[in-house]
PDB file of C-alpha atoms in Angstrom:
ATOM      1  CA  ASP A 265       0.000   0.000   0.000  1.00 64.00           C
ATOM      2  CA  ARG A 266       3.093   2.264  -0.169  1.00 70.00           C
ATOM      3  CA  ALA A 267       5.355   2.920  -3.172  1.00 75.00           C
ATOM      4  CA  LEU A 268       8.594   4.896  -3.365  1.00 73.00           C
ATOM      5  CA  ILE A 269       8.734   7.186  -6.394  1.00 70.00           C
ATOM      6  CA  SER A 270      12.232   8.279  -7.287  1.00 69.00           C
ATOM      7  CA  GLY A 271      13.214  11.217  -9.415  1.00 66.00           C
ATOM      8  CA  GLY A 272      12.519  11.900 -13.030  1.00 63.00           C
ATOM      9  CA  LEU A 273      12.806  14.782 -15.444  1.00 61.00           C
ATOM     10  CA  ALA A 274      10.508  17.752 -15.688  1.00 61.00           C
ATOM     11  CA  ILE A 275       9.039  18.552 -19.097  1.00 59.00           C
ATOM     12  CA  GLU A 276       8.933  22.189 -20.133  1.00 60.00           C
ATOM     13  CA  PRO A 277       7.429  23.970 -23.122  1.00 59.00           C
ATOM     14  CA  TYR A 278      10.167  24.816 -25.596  1.00 57.00           C
ATOM     15  CA  VAL A 279       9.707  27.186 -28.479  1.00 58.00           C
ATOM     16  CA  ALA A 280      12.258  27.099 -31.257  1.00 60.00           C
ATOM     17  CA  GLY A 281      10.171  28.077 -34.227  1.00 59.00           C
ATOM     18  CA  ALA A 282       7.490  25.445 -33.516  1.00 58.00           C
ATOM     19  CA  PRO A 283       5.538  24.241 -30.490  1.00 55.00           C
ATOM     20  CA  SER A 284       7.483  21.482 -28.745  1.00 56.00           C
ATOM     21  CA  ILE A 285       8.685  20.315 -25.364  1.00 55.00           C
ATOM     22  CA  ARG A 286      12.104  19.598 -23.871  1.00 54.00           C
ATOM     23  CA  LEU A 287      13.412  17.744 -20.874  1.00 54.00           C
ATOM     24  CA  ALA A 288      14.497  19.975 -18.029  1.00 55.00           C
ATOM     25  CA  MET A 289      16.277  19.645 -14.701  1.00 54.00           C
ATOM     26  CA  PRO A 290      15.669  16.560 -12.561  1.00 57.00           C
ATOM     27  CA  THR A 291      12.680  16.773 -10.250  1.00 59.00           C
ATOM     28  CA  ALA A 292      12.742  16.172  -6.495  1.00 61.00           C
ATOM     29  CA  PRO A 293      14.276  12.742  -6.048  1.00 62.00           C
ATOM     30  CA  LEU A 294      12.035  10.952  -3.564  1.00 72.00           C
ATOM     31  CA  SER A 295       8.416  10.773  -2.550  1.00 72.00           C
ATOM     32  CA  VAL A 296       6.138   8.037  -1.247  1.00 78.00           C
ATOM     33  CA  VAL A 297       2.691   7.399  -2.667  1.00 79.00           C
ATOM     34  CA  ALA A 298       0.203   5.837  -0.272  1.00 79.00           C
ATOM     35  CA  ARG A 299      -3.092   4.167  -1.111  1.00 78.00           C
ATOM     36  CA  ASP A 300      -5.667   4.229   1.636  1.00 78.00           C
ATOM     37  CA  ALA A 301      -9.200   3.013   0.910  1.00 75.00           C
ATOM     38  CA  GLY A 302      -8.579   3.395  -2.820  1.00 76.00           C
ATOM     39  CA  VAL A 303      -7.370   7.003  -2.545  1.00 78.00           C
ATOM     40  CA  PHE A 304      -3.773   7.852  -3.528  1.00 79.00           C
ATOM     41  CA  ARG A 305      -1.896  10.579  -1.683  1.00 74.00           C
ATOM     42  CA  GLY A 306       1.697  11.767  -1.623  1.00 77.00           C
ATOM     43  CA  LEU A 307       3.881  11.591   1.480  1.00 76.00           C
ATOM     44  CA  THR A 308       6.996  13.627   2.052  1.00 76.00           C
ATOM     45  CA  VAL A 309      10.302  11.879   2.657  1.00 80.00           C
ATOM     46  CA  GLY A 310      12.056  13.679   5.521  1.00 78.00           C
ATOM     47  CA  GLY A 311      15.749  13.863   6.305  1.00 75.00           C
ATOM     48  CA  GLY A 312      16.749  16.064   3.404  1.00 68.00           C
ATOM     49  CA  GLY A 313      17.414  13.329   0.895  1.00 66.00           C
ATOM     50  CA  PRO A 314      19.925  13.165  -1.896  1.00 66.00           C
ATOM     51  CA  PRO A 315      20.195  15.946  -4.456  1.00 63.00           C
ATOM     52  CA  SER A 316      17.723  15.920  -7.326  1.00 67.00           C
ATOM     53  CA  THR A 317      19.005  13.174  -9.571  1.00 73.00           C
ATOM     54  CA  ILE A 318      18.025  10.906 -12.409  1.00 76.00           C
ATOM     55  CA  LEU A 319      19.325   7.502 -13.442  1.00 80.00           C
ATOM     56  CA  HIS A 320      20.023   6.328  -9.890  1.00 84.00           C
ATOM     57  CA  ALA A 321      19.331   2.771  -8.694  1.00 88.00           C
ATOM     58  CA  LEU A 322      16.873   1.652  -6.013  1.00 87.00           C
ATOM     59  CA  THR A 323      17.161  -1.692  -4.226  1.00 89.00           C
ATOM     60  CA  THR A 324      14.810  -3.041  -1.540  1.00 88.00           C
ATOM     61  CA  ILE A 325      17.048  -4.411   1.229  1.00 87.00           C
ATOM     62  CA  ALA A 326      14.370  -5.256   3.822  1.00 83.00           C
ATOM     63  CA  PRO A 327      10.639  -4.608   4.265  1.00 84.00           C
ATOM     64  CA  GLY A 328      10.229  -0.824   4.445  1.00 84.00           C
ATOM     65  CA  ILE A 329      13.913  -0.090   3.599  1.00 87.00           C
ATOM     66  CA  VAL A 330      15.140   0.913   0.132  1.00 88.00           C
ATOM     67  CA  LEU A 331      18.743   1.770  -0.807  1.00 88.00           C
ATOM     68  CA  VAL A 332      19.230   4.678  -3.250  1.00 88.00           C
ATOM     69  CA  THR A 333      22.637   4.691  -5.002  1.00 90.00           C
ATOM     70  CA  GLY A 334      24.386   7.085  -7.365  1.00 89.00           C
ATOM     71  CA  GLY A 335      22.600   9.000 -10.050  1.00 85.00           C
ATOM     72  CA  ALA A 336      23.223  11.921 -12.346  1.00 82.00           C
ATOM     73  CA  GLN A 337      22.779  15.627 -11.984  1.00 77.00           C
ATOM     74  CA  ALA A 338      22.332  17.911 -14.971  1.00 69.00           C
ATOM     75  CA  GLN A 339      24.539  20.979 -15.170  1.00 64.00           C
ATOM     76  CA  THR A 340      22.235  22.929 -17.491  1.00 56.00           C
ATOM     77  CA  MET A 341      18.505  23.272 -18.061  1.00 50.00           C
ATOM     78  CA  ALA A 342      18.691  21.185 -21.249  1.00 49.00           C
ATOM     79  CA  THR A 343      19.257  17.667 -19.932  1.00 50.00           C
ATOM     80  CA  THR A 344      21.276  15.522 -22.330  1.00 53.00           C
ATOM     81  CA  THR A 345      23.999  12.942 -21.750  1.00 55.00           C
ATOM     82  CA  SER A 346      26.554  15.688 -22.404  1.00 60.00           C
ATOM     83  CA  THR A 347      25.320  17.651 -19.368  1.00 64.00           C
ATOM     84  CA  LEU A 348      25.099  14.781 -16.846  1.00 75.00           C
ATOM     85  CA  TRP A 349      27.564  14.406 -13.974  1.00 79.00           C
ATOM     86  CA  ALA A 350      27.629  11.266 -11.818  1.00 86.00           C
ATOM     87  CA  ILE A 351      27.319  11.449  -8.039  1.00 85.00           C
ATOM     88  CA  ASP A 352      28.513   9.001  -5.391  1.00 89.00           C
ATOM     89  CA  ASP A 353      25.697   9.460  -2.859  1.00 88.00           C
ATOM     90  CA  ALA A 354      24.071   6.462  -1.219  1.00 88.00           C
ATOM     91  CA  GLY A 355      21.361   6.359   1.411  1.00 87.00           C
ATOM     92  CA  THR A 356      18.337   4.510   2.664  1.00 88.00           C
ATOM     93  CA  VAL A 357      14.679   5.453   2.606  1.00 87.00           C
ATOM     94  CA  SER A 358      12.794   3.774   5.421  1.00 87.00           C
ATOM     95  CA  GLY A 359       9.537   4.137   7.223  1.00 85.00           C
ATOM     96  CA  THR A 360       6.090   2.906   8.001  1.00 83.00           C
ATOM     97  CA  GLY A 361       2.689   4.482   7.644  1.00 82.00           C
ATOM     98  CA  ASP A 362       3.002   8.188   6.901  1.00 82.00           C
ATOM     99  CA  VAL A 363       6.541   8.747   8.266  1.00 85.00           C
ATOM    100  CA  TRP A 364       9.405   8.138   5.796  1.00 86.00           C
ATOM    101  CA  THR A 365      12.995   9.314   6.133  1.00 87.00           C
ATOM    102  CA  TYR A 366      16.084   9.439   3.938  1.00 87.00           C
ATOM    103  CA  THR A 367      19.327   8.680   5.778  1.00 87.00           C
ATOM    104  CA  ALA A 368      22.684   9.142   4.073  1.00 86.00           C
ATOM    105  CA  THR A 369      24.818   6.040   4.519  1.00 85.00           C
ATOM    106  CA  THR A 370      28.132   5.470   2.837  1.00 79.00           C
ATOM    107  CA  ALA A 371      29.265   7.037  -0.406  1.00 86.00           C
ATOM    108  CA  LEU A 372      29.966   4.844  -3.393  1.00 91.00           C
ATOM    109  CA  ARG A 373      33.663   4.383  -4.207  1.00 90.00           C
ATOM    110  CA  GLU A 374      32.902   5.382  -7.797  1.00 90.00           C
ATOM    111  CA  ALA A 375      30.402   8.079  -8.755  1.00 90.00           C
ATOM    112  CA  ARG A 376      28.056   6.578 -11.367  1.00 91.00           C
ATOM    113  CA  TRP A 377      24.705   6.839 -13.116  1.00 88.00           C
ATOM    114  CA  GLY A 378      22.782   4.309 -15.203  1.00 89.00           C
ATOM    115  CA  HIS A 379      24.136   1.452 -13.066  1.00 93.00           C
ATOM    116  CA  THR A 380      22.559  -1.592 -11.436  1.00 93.00           C
ATOM    117  CA  ALA A 381      22.331  -2.341  -7.725  1.00 93.00           C
ATOM    118  CA  THR A 382      21.455  -5.986  -7.040  1.00 94.00           C
ATOM    119  CA  LEU A 383      20.654  -7.516  -3.659  1.00 92.00           C
ATOM    120  CA  VAL A 384      22.952 -10.438  -2.807  1.00 90.00           C
ATOM    121  CA  PRO A 385      20.926 -12.180  -0.072  1.00 85.00           C
ATOM    122  CA  GLY A 386      22.665 -12.240   3.294  1.00 79.00           C
ATOM    123  CA  ARG A 387      25.641 -10.238   2.017  1.00 83.00           C
ATOM    124  CA  GLY A 388      24.901  -6.840   0.570  1.00 88.00           C
ATOM    125  CA  ILE A 389      24.170  -4.904  -2.595  1.00 92.00           C
ATOM    126  CA  LEU A 390      26.387  -5.409  -5.636  1.00 93.00           C
ATOM    127  CA  VAL A 391      26.704  -2.147  -7.591  1.00 94.00           C
ATOM    128  CA  THR A 392      27.937  -2.615 -11.157  1.00 94.00           C
ATOM    129  CA  GLY A 393      28.308  -0.692 -14.395  1.00 94.00           C
ATOM    130  CA  GLY A 394      27.092   2.773 -15.147  1.00 93.00           C
ATOM    131  CA  PHE A 395      28.761   5.889 -16.494  1.00 91.00           C
ATOM    132  CA  ARG A 396      30.795   8.828 -15.182  1.00 88.00           C
ATOM    133  CA  ARG A 397      32.329  11.966 -16.657  1.00 82.00           C
ATOM    134  CA  SER A 398      35.992  12.809 -16.251  1.00 75.00           C
ATOM    135  CA  THR A 399      36.601  16.221 -14.693  1.00 71.00           C
ATOM    136  CA  ALA A 400      39.935  16.395 -16.519  1.00 75.00           C
ATOM    137  CA  ASP A 401      38.727  16.045 -20.114  1.00 74.00           C
ATOM    138  CA  GLN A 402      34.902  16.081 -19.741  1.00 77.00           C
ATOM    139  CA  ARG A 403      34.649  12.674 -21.467  1.00 81.00           C
ATOM    140  CA  LEU A 404      31.865  10.241 -20.682  1.00 84.00           C
ATOM    141  CA  SER A 405      33.160   6.752 -19.885  1.00 88.00           C
ATOM    142  CA  PRO A 406      31.798   3.473 -18.521  1.00 91.00           C
ATOM    143  CA  VAL A 407      32.548   2.506 -14.923  1.00 92.00           C
ATOM    144  CA  ASP A 408      34.374  -0.801 -15.060  1.00 90.00           C
ATOM    145  CA  GLU A 409      34.546  -1.496 -11.327  1.00 90.00           C
ATOM    146  CA  ALA A 410      31.962  -3.230  -9.173  1.00 92.00           C
ATOM    147  CA  GLU A 411      31.515  -2.629  -5.456  1.00 92.00           C
ATOM    148  CA  LEU A 412      29.714  -4.471  -2.688  1.00 90.00           C
ATOM    149  CA  ILE A 413      27.878  -2.463  -0.033  1.00 88.00           C
ATOM    150  CA  LEU A 414      27.461  -4.610   3.079  1.00 86.00           C
ATOM    151  CA  ILE A 415      23.966  -4.744   4.544  1.00 82.00           C
ATOM    152  CA  ASP A 416      25.363  -4.711   8.102  1.00 79.00           C
ATOM    153  CA  ASP A 417      27.067  -1.391   7.331  1.00 75.00           C
ATOM    154  CA  LEU A 418      23.851   0.068   5.869  1.00 74.00           C
ATOM    155  CA  LEU A 419      21.774  -0.903   8.860  1.00 72.00           C
ATOM    156  CA  GLY A 420      24.438   0.113  11.398  1.00 72.00           C
ATOM    157  CA  LEU A 421      24.873  -3.441  12.661  1.00 71.00           C
ATOM    158  CA  PRO A 422      28.188  -4.676  14.020  1.00 72.00           C
ATOM    159  CA  ARG A 423      30.145  -6.786  11.582  1.00 67.00           C
ATOM    160  CA  PRO A 424      30.434 -10.431  12.545  1.00 65.00           C
ATOM    161  CA  ASP A 425      33.839 -11.711  13.585  1.00 69.00           C
ATOM    162  CA  PRO A 426      35.772 -13.283  10.727  1.00 65.00           C
ATOM    163  CA  VAL A 427      35.577 -17.046  10.528  1.00 63.00           C
ATOM    164  CA  PRO A 428      39.053 -18.596  10.606  1.00 67.00           C
ATOM    165  CA  CYS A 429      39.716 -20.976   7.756  1.00 60.00           C
ATOM    166  CA  ALA A 430      41.864 -24.063   8.123  1.00 58.00           C
ATOM    167  CA  VAL A 431      44.784 -23.952   5.724  1.00 56.00           C
ATOM    168  CA  ASP A 432      45.920 -27.185   4.134  1.00 54.00           C
ATOM    169  CA  ALA A 433      49.678 -26.733   3.848  1.00 52.00           C
ATOM    170  CA  GLY A 434      50.165 -29.779   1.595  1.00 53.00           C
ATOM    171  CA  PRO A 435      53.368 -30.246  -0.385  1.00 54.00           C
ATOM    172  CA  ALA A 436      55.080 -27.125  -1.692  1.00 52.00           C
ATOM    173  CA  PHE A 437      54.244 -26.290  -5.282  1.00 48.00           C
ATOM    174  CA  ASP A 438      57.022 -25.283  -7.665  1.00 49.00           C
ATOM    175  CA  ALA A 439      55.658 -23.826 -10.893  1.00 46.00           C
ATOM    176  CA  GLY A 440      59.023 -24.449 -12.596  1.00 46.00           C
ATOM    177  CA  ARG A 441      58.856 -28.267 -12.159  1.00 42.00           C
ATOM    178  CA  ARG A 442      56.589 -30.652 -14.004  1.00 41.00           C
TER     179      ARG A 442
END
């Protein structure tokens, strides 16, 4: 009965010799739509939230908790791939009923937009792919690194102690001998 709506682009009238429209700056990034007795209403997400972005990824990590990662911000009113800059923000949206809050968590190692964020049960969220723009030469390039965000870190839980592994010493291996 609750749905998280994330971002999007505004559409503006654009006149360049003929009636038309153009995509504009990203809209507010997060809102929750509630359905009560067949009536839909919008709920505000408190806590500030990430900047207005598009092309970010949302991943449900537990009932009532969604992770928002990365995204792109446009640097001009005309939103095209040449005006998009990746961000490294990550945070959770959580709540019940009418009270929903965005909480910044950990930043991504690589700023990215157009990526995937996949839940790996019992481990974390695997963030892969996407694009970024180089500040040095302004070129758009794919992100070729993946990163794993641990669920325990997101939820503020203590990390479990490492499990020691038995090492089988076995005979020494010499790659030069056959």
